[in-house]
mmCIF file of C-alpha atoms in Angstrom:
data_model
loop_
_atom_site.group_PDB
_atom_site.id
_atom_site.type_symbol
_atom_site.label_atom_id
_atom_site.label_comp_id
_atom_site.label_asym_id
_atom_site.label_seq_id
_atom_site.Cartn_x
_atom_site.Cartn_y
_atom_site.Cartn_z
ATOM 1 C CA MET A 1 0.000 0.000 0.000
ATOM 2 C CA THR A 2 2.814 2.398 0.897
ATOM 3 C CA ARG A 3 4.572 1.677 -2.388
ATOM 4 C CA ALA A 4 1.347 2.297 -4.304
ATOM 5 C CA ARG A 5 0.834 5.650 -2.616
ATOM 6 C CA GLY A 6 4.443 6.554 -3.200
ATOM 7 C CA GLY A 7 4.066 5.626 -6.860
ATOM 8 C CA LYS A 8 0.964 7.801 -7.231
ATOM 9 C CA GLY A 9 2.775 10.674 -5.550
ATOM 10 C CA ALA A 10 5.714 10.303 -7.910
ATOM 11 C CA VAL A 11 3.385 10.272 -10.918
ATOM 12 C CA MET A 12 1.609 13.416 -9.725
ATOM 13 C CA LEU A 13 4.908 15.192 -9.128
ATOM 14 C CA GLY A 14 6.059 14.136 -12.556
ATOM 15 C CA ARG A 15 2.910 15.509 -14.166
ATOM 16 C CA LEU A 16 3.197 18.762 -12.245
ATOM 17 C CA GLY A 17 6.817 19.098 -13.284
ATOM 18 C CA ALA A 18 5.962 18.446 -16.919
ATOM 19 C CA ALA A 19 3.094 20.949 -16.795
ATOM 20 C CA LEU A 20 5.372 23.575 -15.218
ATOM 21 C CA ARG A 21 8.059 23.028 -17.839
ATOM 22 C CA HIS A 22 5.442 23.284 -20.578
ATOM 23 C CA PHE A 23 4.101 26.516 -19.094
ATOM 24 C CA LEU A 24 7.559 28.060 -18.663
ATOM 25 C CA GLY A 25 8.315 27.071 -22.247
ATOM 26 C CA ASN A 26 5.652 29.574 -23.332
ATOM 27 C CA PRO A 27 7.394 32.969 -23.040
ATOM 28 C CA LEU A 28 4.203 35.010 -23.412
ATOM 29 C CA ALA A 29 2.386 33.061 -20.687
ATOM 30 C CA THR A 30 5.430 33.378 -18.415
ATOM 31 C CA LEU A 31 5.532 37.112 -19.072
ATOM 32 C CA GLY A 32 1.839 37.384 -18.216
ATOM 33 C CA LEU A 33 2.357 35.507 -14.956
ATOM 34 C CA ALA A 34 5.339 37.706 -14.080
ATOM 35 C CA VAL A 35 3.290 40.892 -14.570
ATOM 36 C CA ILE A 36 0.434 39.472 -12.462
ATOM 37 C CA LEU A 37 2.823 38.539 -9.650
ATOM 38 C CA LEU A 38 4.357 42.003 -9.887
ATOM 39 C CA LEU A 39 0.873 43.531 -9.644
ATOM 40 C CA VAL A 40 0.181 41.513 -6.493
ATOM 41 C CA LEU A 41 3.478 42.621 -4.932
ATOM 42 C CA VAL A 42 2.779 46.243 -5.850
ATOM 43 C CA ALA A 43 -0.660 46.042 -4.232
ATOM 44 C CA ILE A 44 0.768 44.499 -1.055
ATOM 45 C CA PHE A 45 3.639 46.956 -0.675
ATOM 46 C CA ALA A 46 1.823 50.019 -2.047
ATOM 47 C CA PRO A 47 2.486 52.207 1.047
ATOM 48 C CA TRP A 48 6.235 51.645 0.644
ATOM 49 C CA ILE A 49 6.365 51.847 -3.156
ATOM 50 C CA ALA A 50 4.228 54.977 -3.595
ATOM 51 C CA THR A 51 6.115 58.258 -3.390
ATOM 52 C CA HIS A 52 3.141 60.440 -2.384
ATOM 53 C CA ASP A 53 -0.228 60.170 -0.718
ATOM 54 C CA PRO A 54 -2.678 59.184 -3.488
ATOM 55 C CA ILE A 55 -5.522 61.380 -2.207
ATOM 56 C CA THR A 56 -3.856 64.507 -0.813
ATOM 57 C CA GLN A 57 -4.380 67.490 -3.103
ATOM 58 C CA ASN A 58 -1.767 70.136 -3.949
ATOM 59 C CA LEU A 59 -3.254 72.669 -6.341
ATOM 60 C CA ALA A 60 0.051 74.518 -6.629
ATOM 61 C CA ASN A 61 1.491 71.361 -8.214
ATOM 62 C CA ALA A 62 -1.418 70.660 -10.590
ATOM 63 C CA LEU A 63 -0.928 69.341 -14.125
ATOM 64 C CA LYS A 64 2.841 68.975 -13.880
ATOM 65 C CA PRO A 65 4.465 66.754 -16.540
ATOM 66 C CA PRO A 66 6.498 63.661 -15.610
ATOM 67 C CA SER A 67 9.636 64.606 -13.712
ATOM 68 C CA ALA A 68 12.014 63.340 -11.064
ATOM 69 C CA ALA A 69 9.627 64.581 -8.366
ATOM 70 C CA ASN A 70 6.509 63.091 -9.980
ATOM 71 C CA TRP A 71 7.464 60.158 -12.207
ATOM 72 C CA PHE A 72 4.130 60.011 -14.060
ATOM 73 C CA GLY A 73 3.211 63.668 -13.581
ATOM 74 C CA THR A 74 0.336 65.090 -11.550
ATOM 75 C CA ASP A 75 -3.388 65.425 -12.187
ATOM 76 C CA GLU A 76 -5.671 68.466 -12.175
ATOM 77 C CA LEU A 77 -5.699 68.491 -8.355
ATOM 78 C CA GLY A 78 -1.944 68.110 -7.966
ATOM 79 C CA ARG A 79 -2.074 64.442 -6.931
ATOM 80 C CA ASP A 80 0.804 62.196 -7.948
ATOM 81 C CA ILE A 81 -0.370 59.907 -10.772
ATOM 82 C CA TYR A 82 2.303 57.280 -10.117
ATOM 83 C CA SER A 83 1.152 56.867 -6.514
ATOM 84 C CA ARG A 84 -2.489 56.744 -7.567
ATOM 85 C CA ILE A 85 -1.743 53.994 -10.096
ATOM 86 C CA ILE A 86 0.136 52.045 -7.421
ATOM 87 C CA TYR A 87 -2.816 52.225 -5.022
ATOM 88 C CA GLY A 88 -5.207 51.590 -7.915
ATOM 89 C CA SER A 89 -3.695 48.113 -8.247
ATOM 90 C CA ARG A 90 -5.362 47.261 -4.934
ATOM 91 C CA VAL A 91 -8.766 48.279 -6.280
ATOM 92 C CA THR A 92 -8.228 46.248 -9.449
ATOM 93 C CA LEU A 93 -7.200 43.102 -7.598
ATOM 94 C CA TYR A 94 -10.084 43.537 -5.151
ATOM 95 C CA ILE A 95 -12.605 43.636 -7.994
ATOM 96 C CA VAL A 96 -11.040 40.702 -9.874
ATOM 97 C CA ALA A 97 -10.738 38.511 -6.781
ATOM 98 C CA LEU A 98 -14.207 39.210 -5.424
ATOM 99 C CA VAL A 99 -15.992 38.746 -8.762
ATOM 100 C CA THR A 100 -14.083 35.521 -9.457
ATOM 101 C CA VAL A 101 -14.839 34.074 -6.023
ATOM 102 C CA VAL A 102 -18.553 34.783 -6.503
ATOM 103 C CA VAL A 103 -18.896 33.847 -10.165
ATOM 104 C CA GLY A 104 -16.936 30.588 -10.121
ATOM 105 C CA PRO A 105 -19.063 28.625 -7.618
ATOM 106 C CA ILE A 106 -22.366 30.015 -8.959
ATOM 107 C CA GLY A 107 -21.617 29.204 -12.585
ATOM 108 C CA LEU A 108 -20.186 25.797 -11.711
ATOM 109 C CA ALA A 109 -23.172 24.856 -9.542
ATOM 110 C CA VAL A 110 -25.774 25.972 -12.106
ATOM 111 C CA GLY A 111 -24.020 24.231 -14.989
ATOM 112 C CA VAL A 112 -23.364 20.962 -13.170
ATOM 113 C CA VAL A 113 -26.909 20.670 -11.792
ATOM 114 C CA ALA A 114 -28.445 21.456 -15.194
ATOM 115 C CA GLY A 115 -26.209 19.017 -17.051
ATOM 116 C CA TYR A 116 -26.484 16.167 -14.560
ATOM 117 C CA PHE A 117 -30.240 16.149 -13.957
ATOM 118 C CA GLY A 118 -31.342 17.314 -17.413
ATOM 119 C CA GLY A 119 -35.037 17.490 -18.240
ATOM 120 C CA LEU A 120 -37.088 20.232 -16.631
ATOM 121 C CA THR A 121 -34.244 21.296 -14.328
ATOM 122 C CA ASP A 122 -31.927 21.756 -17.287
ATOM 123 C CA GLY A 123 -34.607 23.605 -19.239
ATOM 124 C CA ILE A 124 -35.353 26.105 -16.484
ATOM 125 C CA LEU A 125 -31.733 26.829 -15.562
ATOM 126 C CA MET A 126 -30.560 27.141 -19.159
ATOM 127 C CA ARG A 127 -33.434 29.412 -20.146
ATOM 128 C CA ILE A 128 -32.478 31.726 -17.289
ATOM 129 C CA THR A 129 -28.884 31.545 -18.498
ATOM 130 C CA ASP A 130 -29.989 32.331 -22.060
ATOM 131 C CA ILE A 131 -31.834 35.428 -20.858
ATOM 132 C CA PHE A 132 -28.598 36.783 -19.381
ATOM 133 C CA LEU A 133 -26.590 35.801 -22.468
ATOM 134 C CA SER A 134 -29.071 37.394 -24.857
ATOM 135 C CA VAL A 135 -28.076 40.884 -23.704
ATOM 136 C CA PRO A 136 -24.510 42.194 -24.198
ATOM 137 C CA GLY A 137 -22.613 41.875 -20.937
ATOM 138 C CA LEU A 138 -21.602 45.524 -20.629
ATOM 139 C CA VAL A 139 -25.136 46.747 -21.357
ATOM 140 C CA LEU A 140 -26.573 44.391 -18.729
ATOM 141 C CA THR A 141 -23.909 45.457 -16.242
ATOM 142 C CA LEU A 142 -24.802 49.102 -16.815
ATOM 143 C CA ALA A 143 -28.464 48.288 -16.234
ATOM 144 C CA PHE A 144 -27.717 46.560 -12.924
ATOM 145 C CA VAL A 145 -25.462 49.395 -11.753
ATOM 146 C CA ALA A 146 -28.105 51.945 -12.723
ATOM 147 C CA ALA A 147 -30.617 50.020 -10.604
ATOM 148 C CA LEU A 148 -28.267 49.479 -7.646
ATOM 149 C CA GLY A 149 -26.607 52.888 -7.737
ATOM 150 C CA PRO A 150 -22.995 53.919 -8.367
ATOM 151 C CA GLY A 151 -20.243 52.634 -6.119
ATOM 152 C CA LEU A 152 -17.478 50.057 -6.015
ATOM 153 C CA GLY A 153 -19.509 47.445 -4.136
ATOM 154 C CA ASN A 154 -22.479 47.739 -6.475
ATOM 155 C CA ALA A 155 -20.148 47.553 -9.467
ATOM 156 C CA VAL A 156 -18.751 44.253 -8.169
ATOM 157 C CA ILE A 157 -22.279 42.883 -7.709
ATOM 158 C CA ALA A 158 -23.317 43.998 -11.204
ATOM 159 C CA ILE A 159 -20.235 42.454 -12.852
ATOM 160 C CA ALA A 160 -20.764 39.198 -10.941
ATOM 161 C CA LEU A 161 -24.426 39.021 -11.979
ATOM 162 C CA THR A 162 -23.453 39.191 -15.654
ATOM 163 C CA SER A 163 -20.315 37.018 -15.584
ATOM 164 C CA TRP A 164 -21.651 33.639 -14.397
ATOM 165 C CA PRO A 165 -23.673 32.506 -17.492
ATOM 166 C CA PRO A 166 -20.646 31.568 -19.667
ATOM 167 C CA ILE A 167 -19.237 29.560 -16.745
ATOM 168 C CA ALA A 168 -22.568 27.765 -16.351
ATOM 169 C CA ARG A 169 -22.681 26.936 -20.066
ATOM 170 C CA LEU A 170 -19.163 25.522 -19.948
ATOM 171 C CA ALA A 171 -19.846 23.457 -16.802
ATOM 172 C CA ARG A 172 -23.052 22.075 -18.332
ATOM 173 C CA ALA A 173 -21.251 21.003 -21.514
ATOM 174 C CA GLU A 174 -18.550 19.259 -19.478
ATOM 175 C CA THR A 175 -21.164 17.558 -17.281
ATOM 176 C CA LEU A 176 -23.112 16.229 -20.263
ATOM 177 C CA MET A 177 -19.985 14.418 -21.420
ATOM 178 C CA ILE A 178 -19.013 13.173 -17.978
ATOM 179 C CA ARG A 179 -22.401 11.822 -16.898
ATOM 180 C CA SER A 180 -22.440 9.314 -19.777
ATOM 181 C CA ALA A 181 -19.052 7.859 -18.811
ATOM 182 C CA ASP A 182 -18.880 4.218 -17.699
ATOM 183 C CA TYR A 183 -17.388 4.998 -14.308
ATOM 184 C CA ILE A 184 -20.329 7.295 -13.485
ATOM 185 C CA ALA A 185 -22.745 4.456 -14.322
ATOM 186 C CA ALA A 186 -20.701 2.102 -12.125
ATOM 187 C CA VAL A 187 -20.823 4.511 -9.188
ATOM 188 C CA GLN A 188 -24.588 4.930 -9.607
ATOM 189 C CA LEU A 189 -25.085 1.136 -9.676
ATOM 190 C CA GLN A 190 -23.240 0.927 -6.356
ATOM 191 C CA GLY A 191 -25.965 3.094 -4.839
ATOM 192 C CA ALA A 192 -24.195 6.456 -4.666
ATOM 193 C CA SER A 193 -26.543 9.397 -4.277
ATOM 194 C CA SER A 194 -26.742 12.161 -6.861
ATOM 195 C CA LEU A 195 -25.104 14.578 -4.431
ATOM 196 C CA ARG A 196 -22.174 12.232 -3.943
ATOM 197 C CA VAL A 197 -21.760 11.638 -7.671
ATOM 198 C CA ILE A 198 -21.823 15.364 -8.371
ATOM 199 C CA THR A 199 -19.458 16.426 -5.600
ATOM 200 C CA ARG A 200 -17.013 13.508 -5.796
ATOM 201 C CA HIS A 201 -16.904 12.731 -9.501
ATOM 202 C CA VAL A 202 -18.479 15.411 -11.698
ATOM 203 C CA VAL A 203 -17.272 18.658 -10.130
ATOM 204 C CA PRO A 204 -13.589 17.608 -9.941
ATOM 205 C CA MET A 205 -13.666 16.823 -13.670
ATOM 206 C CA CYS A 206 -15.222 20.194 -14.530
ATOM 207 C CA ILE A 207 -13.187 22.411 -12.288
ATOM 208 C CA LEU A 208 -10.047 22.643 -14.443
ATOM 209 C CA SER A 209 -11.976 23.956 -17.440
ATOM 210 C CA VAL A 210 -13.803 26.414 -15.173
ATOM 211 C CA ILE A 211 -10.506 27.677 -13.736
ATOM 212 C CA VAL A 212 -9.176 28.308 -17.229
ATOM 213 C CA ARG A 213 -12.339 30.184 -18.206
ATOM 214 C CA LEU A 214 -12.249 32.259 -15.026
ATOM 215 C CA THR A 215 -8.643 33.221 -15.706
ATOM 216 C CA LEU A 216 -9.504 34.335 -19.226
ATOM 217 C CA ASN A 217 -12.506 36.275 -17.840
ATOM 218 C CA MET A 218 -10.305 38.321 -15.508
ATOM 219 C CA ALA A 219 -9.239 40.648 -18.322
ATOM 220 C CA THR A 220 -12.900 41.274 -19.174
ATOM 221 C CA ILE A 221 -13.633 41.984 -15.515
ATOM 222 C CA ILE A 222 -10.832 44.565 -15.406
ATOM 223 C CA LEU A 223 -12.035 46.278 -18.570
ATOM 224 C CA THR A 224 -15.656 46.286 -17.404
ATOM 225 C CA ALA A 225 -14.721 47.728 -14.017
ATOM 226 C CA ALA A 226 -12.603 50.398 -15.712
ATOM 227 C CA GLY A 227 -15.498 51.190 -18.055
ATOM 228 C CA LEU A 228 -17.886 51.607 -15.144
ATOM 229 C CA GLY A 229 -15.381 53.841 -13.384
ATOM 230 C CA PHE A 230 -14.939 55.871 -16.569
ATOM 231 C CA LEU A 231 -18.707 56.407 -16.762
ATOM 232 C CA GLY A 232 -18.899 57.377 -13.098
ATOM 233 C CA LEU A 233 -20.837 54.243 -12.109
ATOM 234 C CA GLY A 234 -18.023 52.284 -10.454
ATOM 235 C CA ALA A 235 -15.516 53.475 -7.884
ATOM 236 C CA GLN A 236 -16.134 57.079 -6.899
ATOM 237 C CA PRO A 237 -13.578 59.902 -6.523
ATOM 238 C CA PRO A 238 -11.202 60.302 -4.796
ATOM 239 C CA THR A 239 -10.664 56.507 -4.950
ATOM 240 C CA PRO A 240 -7.530 55.899 -7.076
ATOM 241 C CA GLU A 241 -9.167 53.580 -9.617
ATOM 242 C CA TRP A 242 -7.700 53.459 -13.119
ATOM 243 C CA GLY A 243 -11.003 53.944 -14.944
ATOM 244 C CA VAL A 244 -11.895 56.938 -12.780
ATOM 245 C CA MET A 245 -8.445 58.432 -13.387
ATOM 246 C CA THR A 246 -8.909 58.080 -17.145
ATOM 247 C CA SER A 247 -12.339 59.677 -16.956
ATOM 248 C CA THR A 248 -11.245 62.700 -14.941
ATOM 249 C CA GLY A 249 -8.183 63.204 -17.122
ATOM 250 C CA ARG A 250 -9.921 63.141 -20.498
ATOM 251 C CA GLU A 251 -10.857 66.824 -20.211
ATOM 252 C CA TYR A 252 -7.164 67.764 -20.160
ATOM 253 C CA MET A 253 -5.659 65.053 -22.363
ATOM 254 C CA LEU A 254 -5.015 67.275 -25.428
ATOM 255 C CA ASP A 255 -2.494 69.394 -23.527
ATOM 256 C CA HIS A 256 -1.604 66.981 -20.714
ATOM 257 C CA TRP A 257 -1.273 63.534 -22.294
ATOM 258 C CA TRP A 258 -0.018 61.784 -19.164
ATOM 259 C CA LEU A 259 -3.376 62.104 -17.370
ATOM 260 C CA VAL A 260 -4.998 59.397 -19.514
ATOM 261 C CA THR A 261 -1.927 57.660 -20.932
ATOM 262 C CA MET A 262 -0.543 56.352 -17.633
ATOM 263 C CA PRO A 263 -3.730 54.767 -16.220
ATOM 264 C CA GLY A 264 -4.669 53.615 -19.727
ATOM 265 C CA LEU A 265 -1.357 51.801 -20.096
ATOM 266 C CA ALA A 266 -1.885 50.187 -16.691
ATOM 267 C CA ILE A 267 -5.298 48.858 -17.772
ATOM 268 C CA LEU A 268 -3.867 47.609 -21.083
ATOM 269 C CA LEU A 269 -0.831 45.916 -19.516
ATOM 270 C CA VAL A 270 -2.729 44.113 -16.763
ATOM 271 C CA SER A 271 -5.581 43.003 -19.045
ATOM 272 C CA LEU A 272 -3.116 41.671 -21.624
ATOM 273 C CA SER A 273 -1.166 39.859 -18.912
ATOM 274 C CA PHE A 274 -4.261 38.046 -17.639
ATOM 275 C CA ASN A 275 -5.102 37.009 -21.202
ATOM 276 C CA LEU A 276 -1.585 35.688 -21.848
ATOM 277 C CA PHE A 277 -1.574 33.841 -18.533
ATOM 278 C CA GLY A 278 -5.007 32.356 -19.229
ATOM 279 C CA ASP A 279 -3.923 31.136 -22.662
ATOM 280 C CA GLY A 280 -0.882 29.438 -21.168
ATOM 281 C CA LEU A 281 -2.943 27.913 -18.399
ATOM 282 C CA ARG A 282 -5.431 26.568 -20.938
ATOM 283 C CA ASP A 283 -2.634 24.827 -22.814
ATOM 284 C CA ILE A 284 -1.643 22.782 -19.760
ATOM 285 C CA LEU A 285 -4.994 22.300 -17.989
ATOM 286 C CA ASP A 286 -7.483 21.749 -20.817
ATOM 287 C CA PRO A 287 -7.577 17.987 -21.385
ATOM 288 C CA ARG A 288 -8.581 18.525 -25.027
ATOM 289 C CA ASN A 289 -5.125 19.985 -25.657
ATOM 290 C CA GLU A 290 -3.318 16.884 -24.414
#
């Protein structure tokens, strides 16, 4: 028994090592992961990395171009843009993490239940899913935020409410394939309950595909949150959120390019990094690519 367990452990370590080597062999995916890890470190150590207070105003120093004193320049209220971008990383990670934590379990549960039980249950759950999918995600998000009111918390709720249907569709498709497998029939013949089959056999087989999809969705979450902030429906001033910074700086961008360029580049870089990381993760986790 000990040898068998040791053999399984060695096989798992071997697979993990092979997957890691395959991932590191993709330079774009590695670059995406490096930027994400850097973003996390910046968010953690923001008070030590930032050179100024991100909220304190200094009108005498307003609209200054990038310099040694203010690396990314200052905004219309004299606040240091570099420091605001540094603290804005915390807002971005907060939105991404919270939406992902909410959306993942909801989409997985809806999709697995619909695919496993089928029939009326599948019909009801998928018609609800189709209603959400029939409206463009950003438009539906704007509608929810308009109903809930502007604010960072309401923006997170609105994004989560519109992000779970694709996850549910994916989980349902995976479940439809898994439930017809021979080992599922064998487990059912042994008297296992539906709950046990779902939690012990179906969900573990679906979760890798869901993780990949969630990773790819993170870039969309960032862009949606920035769009809401730009429209004044997400984070509210003086919160240092990249979309809000872009919105407030657009009035001055013809003469003071750094007001929109710096936060815009931050949004672009982080969104691209999540996409590159998600693509690399899909290559090693999606069983259809093996």
